[in-house]
mmCIF file of C-alpha atoms in Angstrom:
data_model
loop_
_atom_site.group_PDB
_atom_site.id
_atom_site.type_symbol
_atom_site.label_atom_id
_atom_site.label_comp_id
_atom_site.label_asym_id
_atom_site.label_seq_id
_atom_site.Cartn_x
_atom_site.Cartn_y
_atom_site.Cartn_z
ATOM 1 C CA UNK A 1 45.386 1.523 -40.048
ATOM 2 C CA UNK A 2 44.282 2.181 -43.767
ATOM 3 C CA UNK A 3 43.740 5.898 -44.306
ATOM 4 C CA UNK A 4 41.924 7.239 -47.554
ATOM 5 C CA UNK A 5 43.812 9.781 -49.824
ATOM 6 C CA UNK A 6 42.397 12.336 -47.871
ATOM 7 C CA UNK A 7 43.148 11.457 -44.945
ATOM 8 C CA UNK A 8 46.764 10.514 -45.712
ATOM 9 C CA UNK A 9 47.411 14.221 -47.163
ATOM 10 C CA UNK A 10 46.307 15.355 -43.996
ATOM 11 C CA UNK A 11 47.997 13.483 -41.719
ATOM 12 C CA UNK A 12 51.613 13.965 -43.683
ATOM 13 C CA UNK A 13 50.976 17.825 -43.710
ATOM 14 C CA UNK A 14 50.050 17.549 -40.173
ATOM 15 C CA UNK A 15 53.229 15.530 -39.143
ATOM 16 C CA UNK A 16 55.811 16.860 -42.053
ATOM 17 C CA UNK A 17 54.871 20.689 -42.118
ATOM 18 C CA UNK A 18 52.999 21.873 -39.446
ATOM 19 C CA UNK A 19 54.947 20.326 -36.784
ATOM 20 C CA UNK A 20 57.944 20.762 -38.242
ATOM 21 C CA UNK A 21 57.092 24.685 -38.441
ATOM 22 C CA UNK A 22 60.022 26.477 -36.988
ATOM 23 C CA UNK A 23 59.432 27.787 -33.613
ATOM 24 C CA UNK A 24 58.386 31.705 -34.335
ATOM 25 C CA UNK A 25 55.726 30.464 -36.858
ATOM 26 C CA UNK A 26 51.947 30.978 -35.464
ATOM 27 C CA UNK A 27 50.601 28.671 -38.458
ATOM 28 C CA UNK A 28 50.553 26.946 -41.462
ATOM 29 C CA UNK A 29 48.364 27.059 -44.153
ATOM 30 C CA UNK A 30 48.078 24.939 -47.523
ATOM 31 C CA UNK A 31 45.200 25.796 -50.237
ATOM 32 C CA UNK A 32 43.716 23.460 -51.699
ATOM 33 C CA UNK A 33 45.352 20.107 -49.844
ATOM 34 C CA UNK A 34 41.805 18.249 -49.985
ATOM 35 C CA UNK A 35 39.771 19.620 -52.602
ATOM 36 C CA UNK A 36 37.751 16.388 -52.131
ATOM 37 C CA UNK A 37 37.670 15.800 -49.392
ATOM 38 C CA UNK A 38 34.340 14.112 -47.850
ATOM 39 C CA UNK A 39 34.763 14.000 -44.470
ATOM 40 C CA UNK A 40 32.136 16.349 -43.343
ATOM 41 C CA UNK A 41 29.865 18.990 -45.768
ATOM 42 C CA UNK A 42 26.738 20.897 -45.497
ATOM 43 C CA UNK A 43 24.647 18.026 -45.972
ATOM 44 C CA UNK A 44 26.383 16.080 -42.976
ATOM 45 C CA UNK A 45 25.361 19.418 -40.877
ATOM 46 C CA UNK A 46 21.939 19.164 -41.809
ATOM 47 C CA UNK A 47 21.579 15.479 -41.342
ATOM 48 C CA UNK A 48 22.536 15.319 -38.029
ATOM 49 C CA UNK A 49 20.536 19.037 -36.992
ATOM 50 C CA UNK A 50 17.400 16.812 -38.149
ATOM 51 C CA UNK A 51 18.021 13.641 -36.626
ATOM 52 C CA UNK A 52 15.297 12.784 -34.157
ATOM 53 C CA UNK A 53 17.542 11.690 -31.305
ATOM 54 C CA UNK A 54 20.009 14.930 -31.589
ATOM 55 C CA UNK A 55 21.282 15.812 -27.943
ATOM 56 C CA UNK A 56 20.940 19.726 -27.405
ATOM 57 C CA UNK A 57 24.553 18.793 -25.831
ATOM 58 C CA UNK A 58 26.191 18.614 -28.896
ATOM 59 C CA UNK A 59 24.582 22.295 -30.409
ATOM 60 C CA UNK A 60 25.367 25.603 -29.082
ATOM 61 C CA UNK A 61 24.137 28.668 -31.614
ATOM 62 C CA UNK A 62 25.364 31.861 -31.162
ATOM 63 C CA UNK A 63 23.829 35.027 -32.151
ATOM 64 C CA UNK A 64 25.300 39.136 -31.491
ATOM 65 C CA UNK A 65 28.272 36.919 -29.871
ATOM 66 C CA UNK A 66 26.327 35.590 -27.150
ATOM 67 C CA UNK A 67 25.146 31.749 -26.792
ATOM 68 C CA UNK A 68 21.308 31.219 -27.639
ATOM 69 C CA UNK A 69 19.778 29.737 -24.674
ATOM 70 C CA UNK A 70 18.222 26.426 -26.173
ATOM 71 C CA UNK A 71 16.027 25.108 -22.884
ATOM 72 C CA UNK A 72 12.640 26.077 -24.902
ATOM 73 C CA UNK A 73 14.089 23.362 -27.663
ATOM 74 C CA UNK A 74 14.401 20.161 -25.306
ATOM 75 C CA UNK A 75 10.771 18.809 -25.471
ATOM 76 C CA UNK A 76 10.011 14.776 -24.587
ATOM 77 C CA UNK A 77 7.098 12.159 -24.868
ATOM 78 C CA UNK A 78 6.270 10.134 -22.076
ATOM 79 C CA UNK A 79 6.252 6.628 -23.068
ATOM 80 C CA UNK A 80 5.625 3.896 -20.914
ATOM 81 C CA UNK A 81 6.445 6.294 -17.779
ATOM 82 C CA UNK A 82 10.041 7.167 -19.366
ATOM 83 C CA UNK A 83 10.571 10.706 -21.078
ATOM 84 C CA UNK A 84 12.041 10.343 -24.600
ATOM 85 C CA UNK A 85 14.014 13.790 -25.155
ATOM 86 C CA UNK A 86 13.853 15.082 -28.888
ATOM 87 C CA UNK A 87 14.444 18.597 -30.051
ATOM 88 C CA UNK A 88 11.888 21.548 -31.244
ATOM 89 C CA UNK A 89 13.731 22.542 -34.363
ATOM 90 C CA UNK A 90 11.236 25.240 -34.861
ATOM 91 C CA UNK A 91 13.613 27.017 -32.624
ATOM 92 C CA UNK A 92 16.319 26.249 -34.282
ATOM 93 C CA UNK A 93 15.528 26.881 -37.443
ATOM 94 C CA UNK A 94 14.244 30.202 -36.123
ATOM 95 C CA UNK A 95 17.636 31.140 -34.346
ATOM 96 C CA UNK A 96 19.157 30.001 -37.804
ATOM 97 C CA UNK A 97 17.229 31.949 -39.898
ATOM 98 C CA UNK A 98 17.859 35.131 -38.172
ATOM 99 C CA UNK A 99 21.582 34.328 -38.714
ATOM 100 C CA UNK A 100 22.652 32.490 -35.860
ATOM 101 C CA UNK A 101 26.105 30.506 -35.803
ATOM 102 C CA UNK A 102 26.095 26.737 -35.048
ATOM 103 C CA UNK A 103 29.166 24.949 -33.442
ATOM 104 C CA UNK A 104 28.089 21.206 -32.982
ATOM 105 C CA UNK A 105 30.561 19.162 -31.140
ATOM 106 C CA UNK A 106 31.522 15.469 -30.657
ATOM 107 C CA UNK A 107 32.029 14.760 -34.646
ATOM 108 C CA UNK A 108 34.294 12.087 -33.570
ATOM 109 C CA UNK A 109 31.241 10.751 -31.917
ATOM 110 C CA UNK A 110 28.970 10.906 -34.811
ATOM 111 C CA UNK A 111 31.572 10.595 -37.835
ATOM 112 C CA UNK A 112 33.682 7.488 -38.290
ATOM 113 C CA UNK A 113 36.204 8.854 -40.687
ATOM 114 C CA UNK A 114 36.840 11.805 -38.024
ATOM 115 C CA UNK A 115 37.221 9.643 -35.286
ATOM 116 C CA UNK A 116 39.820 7.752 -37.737
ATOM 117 C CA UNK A 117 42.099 10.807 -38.911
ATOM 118 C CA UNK A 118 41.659 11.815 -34.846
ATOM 119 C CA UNK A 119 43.200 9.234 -33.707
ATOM 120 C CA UNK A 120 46.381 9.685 -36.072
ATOM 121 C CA UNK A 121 46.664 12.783 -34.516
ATOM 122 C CA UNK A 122 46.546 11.574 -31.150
ATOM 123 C CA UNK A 123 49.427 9.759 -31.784
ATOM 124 C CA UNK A 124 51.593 13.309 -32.474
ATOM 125 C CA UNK A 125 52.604 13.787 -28.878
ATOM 126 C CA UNK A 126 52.821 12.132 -25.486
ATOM 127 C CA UNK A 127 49.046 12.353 -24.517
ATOM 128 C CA UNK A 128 47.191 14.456 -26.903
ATOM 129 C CA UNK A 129 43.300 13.589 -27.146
ATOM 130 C CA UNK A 130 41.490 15.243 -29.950
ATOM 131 C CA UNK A 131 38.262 17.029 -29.653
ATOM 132 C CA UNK A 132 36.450 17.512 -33.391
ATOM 133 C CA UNK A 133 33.902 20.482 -34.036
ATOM 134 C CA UNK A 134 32.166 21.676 -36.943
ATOM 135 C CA UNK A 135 31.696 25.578 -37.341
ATOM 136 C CA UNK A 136 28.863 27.008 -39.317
ATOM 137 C CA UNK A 137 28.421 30.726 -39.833
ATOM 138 C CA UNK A 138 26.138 33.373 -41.517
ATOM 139 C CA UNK A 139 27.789 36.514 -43.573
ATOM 140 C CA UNK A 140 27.961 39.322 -40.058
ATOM 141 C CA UNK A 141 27.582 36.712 -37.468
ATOM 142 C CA UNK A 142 30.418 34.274 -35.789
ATOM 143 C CA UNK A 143 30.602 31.856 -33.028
ATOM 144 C CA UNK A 144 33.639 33.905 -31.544
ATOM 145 C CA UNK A 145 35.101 37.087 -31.389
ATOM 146 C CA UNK A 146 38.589 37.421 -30.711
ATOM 147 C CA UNK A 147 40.398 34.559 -28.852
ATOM 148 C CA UNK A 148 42.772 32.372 -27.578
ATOM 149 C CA UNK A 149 42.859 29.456 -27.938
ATOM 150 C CA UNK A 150 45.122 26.898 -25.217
ATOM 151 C CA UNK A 151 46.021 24.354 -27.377
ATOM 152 C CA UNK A 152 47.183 23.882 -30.932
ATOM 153 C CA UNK A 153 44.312 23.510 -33.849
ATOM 154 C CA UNK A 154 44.271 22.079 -37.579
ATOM 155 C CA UNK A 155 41.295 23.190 -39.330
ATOM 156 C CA UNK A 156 39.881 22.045 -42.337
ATOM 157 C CA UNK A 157 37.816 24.087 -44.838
ATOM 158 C CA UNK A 158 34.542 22.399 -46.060
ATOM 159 C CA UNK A 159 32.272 25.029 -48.129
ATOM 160 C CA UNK A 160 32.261 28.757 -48.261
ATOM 161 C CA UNK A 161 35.009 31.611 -47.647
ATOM 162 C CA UNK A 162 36.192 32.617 -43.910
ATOM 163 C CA UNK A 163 39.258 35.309 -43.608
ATOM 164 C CA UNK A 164 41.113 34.171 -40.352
ATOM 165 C CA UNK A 165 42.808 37.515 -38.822
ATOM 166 C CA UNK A 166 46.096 36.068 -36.854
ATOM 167 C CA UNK A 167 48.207 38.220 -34.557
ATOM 168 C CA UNK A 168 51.839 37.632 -32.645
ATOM 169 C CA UNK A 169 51.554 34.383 -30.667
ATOM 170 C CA UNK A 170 50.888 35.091 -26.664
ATOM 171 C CA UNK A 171 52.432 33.473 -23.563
ATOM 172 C CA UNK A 172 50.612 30.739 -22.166
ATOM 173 C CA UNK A 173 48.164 31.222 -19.514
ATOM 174 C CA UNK A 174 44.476 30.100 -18.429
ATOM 175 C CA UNK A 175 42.992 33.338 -17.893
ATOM 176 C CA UNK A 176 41.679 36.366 -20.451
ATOM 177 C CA UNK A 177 41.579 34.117 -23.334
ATOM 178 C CA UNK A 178 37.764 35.216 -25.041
ATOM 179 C CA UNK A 179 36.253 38.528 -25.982
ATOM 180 C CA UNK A 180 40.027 39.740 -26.667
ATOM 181 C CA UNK A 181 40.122 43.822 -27.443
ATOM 182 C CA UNK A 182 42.522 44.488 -30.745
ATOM 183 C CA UNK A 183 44.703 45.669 -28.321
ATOM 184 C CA UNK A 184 44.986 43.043 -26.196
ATOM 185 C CA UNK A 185 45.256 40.706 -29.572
ATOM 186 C CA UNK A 186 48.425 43.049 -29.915
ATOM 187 C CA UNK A 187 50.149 43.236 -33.404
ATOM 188 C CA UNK A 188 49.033 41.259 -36.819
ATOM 189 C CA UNK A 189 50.620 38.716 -37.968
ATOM 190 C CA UNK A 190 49.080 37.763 -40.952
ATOM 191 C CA UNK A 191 45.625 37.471 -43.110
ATOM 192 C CA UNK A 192 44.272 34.043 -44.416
ATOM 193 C CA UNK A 193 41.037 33.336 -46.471
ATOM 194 C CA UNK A 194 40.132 29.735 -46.353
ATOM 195 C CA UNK A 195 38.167 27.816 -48.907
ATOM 196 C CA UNK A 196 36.865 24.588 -49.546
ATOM 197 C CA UNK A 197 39.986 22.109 -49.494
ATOM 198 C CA UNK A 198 42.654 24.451 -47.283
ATOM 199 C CA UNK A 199 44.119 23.170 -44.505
ATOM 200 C CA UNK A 200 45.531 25.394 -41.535
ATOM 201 C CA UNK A 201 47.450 24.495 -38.740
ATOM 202 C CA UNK A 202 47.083 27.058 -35.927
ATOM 203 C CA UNK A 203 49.681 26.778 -32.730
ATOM 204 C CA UNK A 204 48.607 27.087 -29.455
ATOM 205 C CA UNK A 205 47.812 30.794 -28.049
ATOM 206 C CA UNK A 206 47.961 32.440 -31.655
ATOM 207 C CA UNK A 207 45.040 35.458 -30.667
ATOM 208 C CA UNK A 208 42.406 35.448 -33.962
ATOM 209 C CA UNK A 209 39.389 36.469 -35.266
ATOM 210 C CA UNK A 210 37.490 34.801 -38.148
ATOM 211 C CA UNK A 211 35.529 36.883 -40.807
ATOM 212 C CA UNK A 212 32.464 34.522 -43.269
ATOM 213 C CA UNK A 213 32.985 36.680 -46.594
ATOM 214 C CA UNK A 214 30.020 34.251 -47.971
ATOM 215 C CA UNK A 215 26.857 33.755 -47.032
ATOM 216 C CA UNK A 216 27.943 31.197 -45.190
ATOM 217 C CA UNK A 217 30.705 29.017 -43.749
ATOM 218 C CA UNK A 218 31.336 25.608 -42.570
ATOM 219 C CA UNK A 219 34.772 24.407 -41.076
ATOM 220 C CA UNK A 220 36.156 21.639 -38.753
ATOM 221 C CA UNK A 221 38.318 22.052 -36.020
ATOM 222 C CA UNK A 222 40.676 19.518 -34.071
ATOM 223 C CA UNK A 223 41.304 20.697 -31.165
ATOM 224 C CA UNK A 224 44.989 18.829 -30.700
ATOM 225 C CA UNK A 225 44.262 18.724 -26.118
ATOM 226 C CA UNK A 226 46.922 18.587 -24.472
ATOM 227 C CA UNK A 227 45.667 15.787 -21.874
ATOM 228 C CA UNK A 228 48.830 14.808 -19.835
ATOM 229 C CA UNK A 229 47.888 14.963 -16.111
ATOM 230 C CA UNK A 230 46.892 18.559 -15.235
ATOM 231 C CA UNK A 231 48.617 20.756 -12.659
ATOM 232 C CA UNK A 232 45.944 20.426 -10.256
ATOM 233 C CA UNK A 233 46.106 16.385 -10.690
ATOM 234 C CA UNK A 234 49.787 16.709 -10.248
ATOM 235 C CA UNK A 235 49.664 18.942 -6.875
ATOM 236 C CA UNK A 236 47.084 16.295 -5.664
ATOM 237 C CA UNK A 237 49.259 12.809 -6.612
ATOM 238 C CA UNK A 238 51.947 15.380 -4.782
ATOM 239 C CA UNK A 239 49.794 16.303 -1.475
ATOM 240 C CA UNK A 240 49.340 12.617 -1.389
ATOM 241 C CA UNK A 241 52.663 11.771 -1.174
ATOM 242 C CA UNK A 242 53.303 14.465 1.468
ATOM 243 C CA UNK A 243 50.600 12.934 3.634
ATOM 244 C CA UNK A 244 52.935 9.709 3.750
ATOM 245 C CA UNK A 245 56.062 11.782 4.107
ATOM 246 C CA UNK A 246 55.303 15.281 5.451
ATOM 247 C CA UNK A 247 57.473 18.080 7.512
ATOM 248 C CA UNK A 248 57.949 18.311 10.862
ATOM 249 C CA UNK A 249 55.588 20.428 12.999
ATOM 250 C CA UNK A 250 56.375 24.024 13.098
ATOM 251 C CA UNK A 251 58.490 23.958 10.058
ATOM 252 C CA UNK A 252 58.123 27.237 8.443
ATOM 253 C CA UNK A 253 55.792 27.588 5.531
ATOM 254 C CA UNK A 254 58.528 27.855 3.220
ATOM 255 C CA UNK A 255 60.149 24.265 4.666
ATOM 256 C CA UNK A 256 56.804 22.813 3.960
ATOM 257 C CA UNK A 257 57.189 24.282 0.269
ATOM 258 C CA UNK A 258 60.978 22.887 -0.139
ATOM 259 C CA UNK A 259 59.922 19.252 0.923
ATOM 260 C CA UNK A 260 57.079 19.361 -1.238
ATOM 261 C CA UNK A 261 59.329 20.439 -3.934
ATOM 262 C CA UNK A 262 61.633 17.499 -2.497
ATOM 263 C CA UNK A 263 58.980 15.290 -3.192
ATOM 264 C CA UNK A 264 58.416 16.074 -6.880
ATOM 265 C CA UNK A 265 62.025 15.100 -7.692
ATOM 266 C CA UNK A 266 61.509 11.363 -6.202
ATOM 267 C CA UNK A 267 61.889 8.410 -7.832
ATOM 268 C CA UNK A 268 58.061 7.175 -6.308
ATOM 269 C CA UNK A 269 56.306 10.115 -7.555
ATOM 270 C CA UNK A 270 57.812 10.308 -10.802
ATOM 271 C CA UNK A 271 56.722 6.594 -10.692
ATOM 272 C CA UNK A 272 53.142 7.315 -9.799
ATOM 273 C CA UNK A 273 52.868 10.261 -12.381
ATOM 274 C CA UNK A 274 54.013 8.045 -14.929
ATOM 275 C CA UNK A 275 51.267 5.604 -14.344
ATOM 276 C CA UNK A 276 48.700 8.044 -14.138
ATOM 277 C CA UNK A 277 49.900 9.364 -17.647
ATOM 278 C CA UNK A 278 49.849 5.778 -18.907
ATOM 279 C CA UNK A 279 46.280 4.992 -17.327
ATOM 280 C CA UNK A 280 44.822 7.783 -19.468
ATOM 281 C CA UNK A 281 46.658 6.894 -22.577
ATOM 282 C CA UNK A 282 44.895 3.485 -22.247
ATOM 283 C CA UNK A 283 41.871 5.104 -21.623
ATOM 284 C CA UNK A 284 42.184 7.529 -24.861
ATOM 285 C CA UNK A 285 42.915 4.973 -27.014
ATOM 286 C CA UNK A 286 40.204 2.437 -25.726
ATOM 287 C CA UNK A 287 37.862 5.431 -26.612
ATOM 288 C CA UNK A 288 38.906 5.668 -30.018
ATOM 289 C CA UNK A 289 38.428 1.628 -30.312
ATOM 290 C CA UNK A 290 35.263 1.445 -28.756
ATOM 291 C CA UNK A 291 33.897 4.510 -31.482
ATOM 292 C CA UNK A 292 35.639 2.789 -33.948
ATOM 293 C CA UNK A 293 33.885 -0.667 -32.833
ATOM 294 C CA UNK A 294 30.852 1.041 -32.048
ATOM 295 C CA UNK A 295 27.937 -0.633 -33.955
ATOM 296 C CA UNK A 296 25.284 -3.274 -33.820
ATOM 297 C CA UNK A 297 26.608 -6.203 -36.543
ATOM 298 C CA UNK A 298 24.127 -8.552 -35.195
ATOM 299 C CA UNK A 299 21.546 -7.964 -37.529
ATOM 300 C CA UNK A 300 23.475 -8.251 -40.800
ATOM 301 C CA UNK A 301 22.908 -11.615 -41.111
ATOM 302 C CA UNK A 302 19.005 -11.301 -40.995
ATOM 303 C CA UNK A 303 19.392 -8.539 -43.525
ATOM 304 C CA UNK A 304 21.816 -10.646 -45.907
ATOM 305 C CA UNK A 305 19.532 -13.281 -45.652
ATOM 306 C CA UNK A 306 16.088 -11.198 -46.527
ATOM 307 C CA UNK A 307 18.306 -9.706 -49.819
ATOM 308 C CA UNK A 308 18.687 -13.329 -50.500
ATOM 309 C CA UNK A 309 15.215 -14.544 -50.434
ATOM 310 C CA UNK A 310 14.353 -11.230 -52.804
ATOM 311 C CA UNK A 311 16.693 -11.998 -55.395
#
């Protein structure tokens, strides 16, 4: 795969610094690593908040830290008995106006370069999947307070100023992760400002707050997902197995626990949970073709042709 410049400084800090970070370290941050970069701007945001067929899915605005509501904005014209959705942007220019945050989502979706530097970070671990978001703020207003979050993040700085308050990474868990007091952020670790062109890496369950010292800010965020076959898709593959090989009746509860744990060691479910994990690497990675494939050619030729005939 051919990467630009850009891309190719980002990916070798990714692979070469960040994950090579000694265990302790909650991040990584390098000023100025794409001062050019062109991957996503101000003018990207604003193209796709005005495109006609924008899906409210992608947007959530936030204002006071809570999410706007956005069910006034989904309108639709009935056209030959089918409803064609498109978006009020009254309201959200409204909601912006009065200082609202924007996180719009799926930029791997609607960006080919992303979905190209996302899937050479898929390729960092056993099954990560990237998700890619672009965060937009107002001076006083932010998508999130203080937070968790589950897995590890490299962010990249497109326009404006943002101080990023890190504390002492937390154990992992899956509960209490948003609206985090300062105590239960628990001690500082460090202060970053990011500008257009740095590049942070951010390890998994690293409690922070973000501060937009400009009028605004505008950042994207890989989420680096951890998608290898959840617990509760483990303890099902595992149930499933018991069903063909369970314990006798009236075998206390903690027998029943000891042969399922007797289970997890065999050779067939290690088998089958090995599959499953290579089933949804396939999957990712037929995602990332598809978005990379993802575009009507057919009507090149009949544009080619009319330049032709005008020359």
């Amino acid at each position: 795969m051919e990467l630009s410049p850009v891309l190719r400084r980002i990916r070798d800090f990714y692979f070469k610094e960040a994950l090579a970070a000694p265990p302790g370290v909650t991040h990584v941050h390098r000023p100025g690593l794409v001062p050019e970069q062109q991957l996503f701007s101000l003018e990207h945001l604003r193209r796709h908040l005005n495109n006609p067929l924008l899906d409210v899915n992608y947007l959530n605005l936030f204002h006071a830290g809570k999410t706007v509501d956005l069910a006034d904005a989904r309108l639709y014209k009935v056209v030959q008995r089918r409803k064609i959705a498109f978006v009020d942007r009254r309201i959200l220019q409204q909601h912006l106006a009065d200082g609202a945050a924007c996180v719009l989502e799926g930029l791997d979706i609607l960006e080919p370069e992303i979905n190209t530097l996302a899937t050479v970070l898929d390729r960092a671990h056993a099954a990560t999947f990237c998700n890619a978001t672009a965060f937009f703020s107002q001076f006083g207003n932010e998508a999130y307070r203080g937070h968790v979050d589950t897995d590890d993040v490299l962010v990249i700085h497109m326009a404006g100023e943002k101080r990023w308050r890190l504390h002492a990474r937390q154990k992992p868990r899956r509960r209490e992760l948003n609206e985090m007091s300062e105590a239960q952020m628990g001690a500082t670790d460090a202060d970053v400002v990011m500008r257009p062109g740095d590049v942070l890496y951010l390890r998994s369950y690293t409690p922070h707050r973000v501060e937009t010292l400009s009028p605004c800010s505008l950042h994207v965020a890989f989420d680096l997902c951890d998608r290898q076959p959840s617990v509760e898709m483990a303890l099902q593959l595992l149930l499933s197995h018991y069903d063909r090989e369970s314990a006798t009746p009236l075998t206390p509860t903690q027998g029943v626990v000891d042969k399922l744990f007797e289970l997890s060691k065999s050779n067939p479910y290690a088998a089958d949970l090995a599959a499953m994990l290579a089933r949804d690497k396939t999957s990712h990675a037929e995602f990332r073709k598809l978005l990379d494939d993802n575009r009507i050619t057919h009507l090149d030729r009949f544009i080619d042709a009319s330049r032709r005939q005008q020359r």
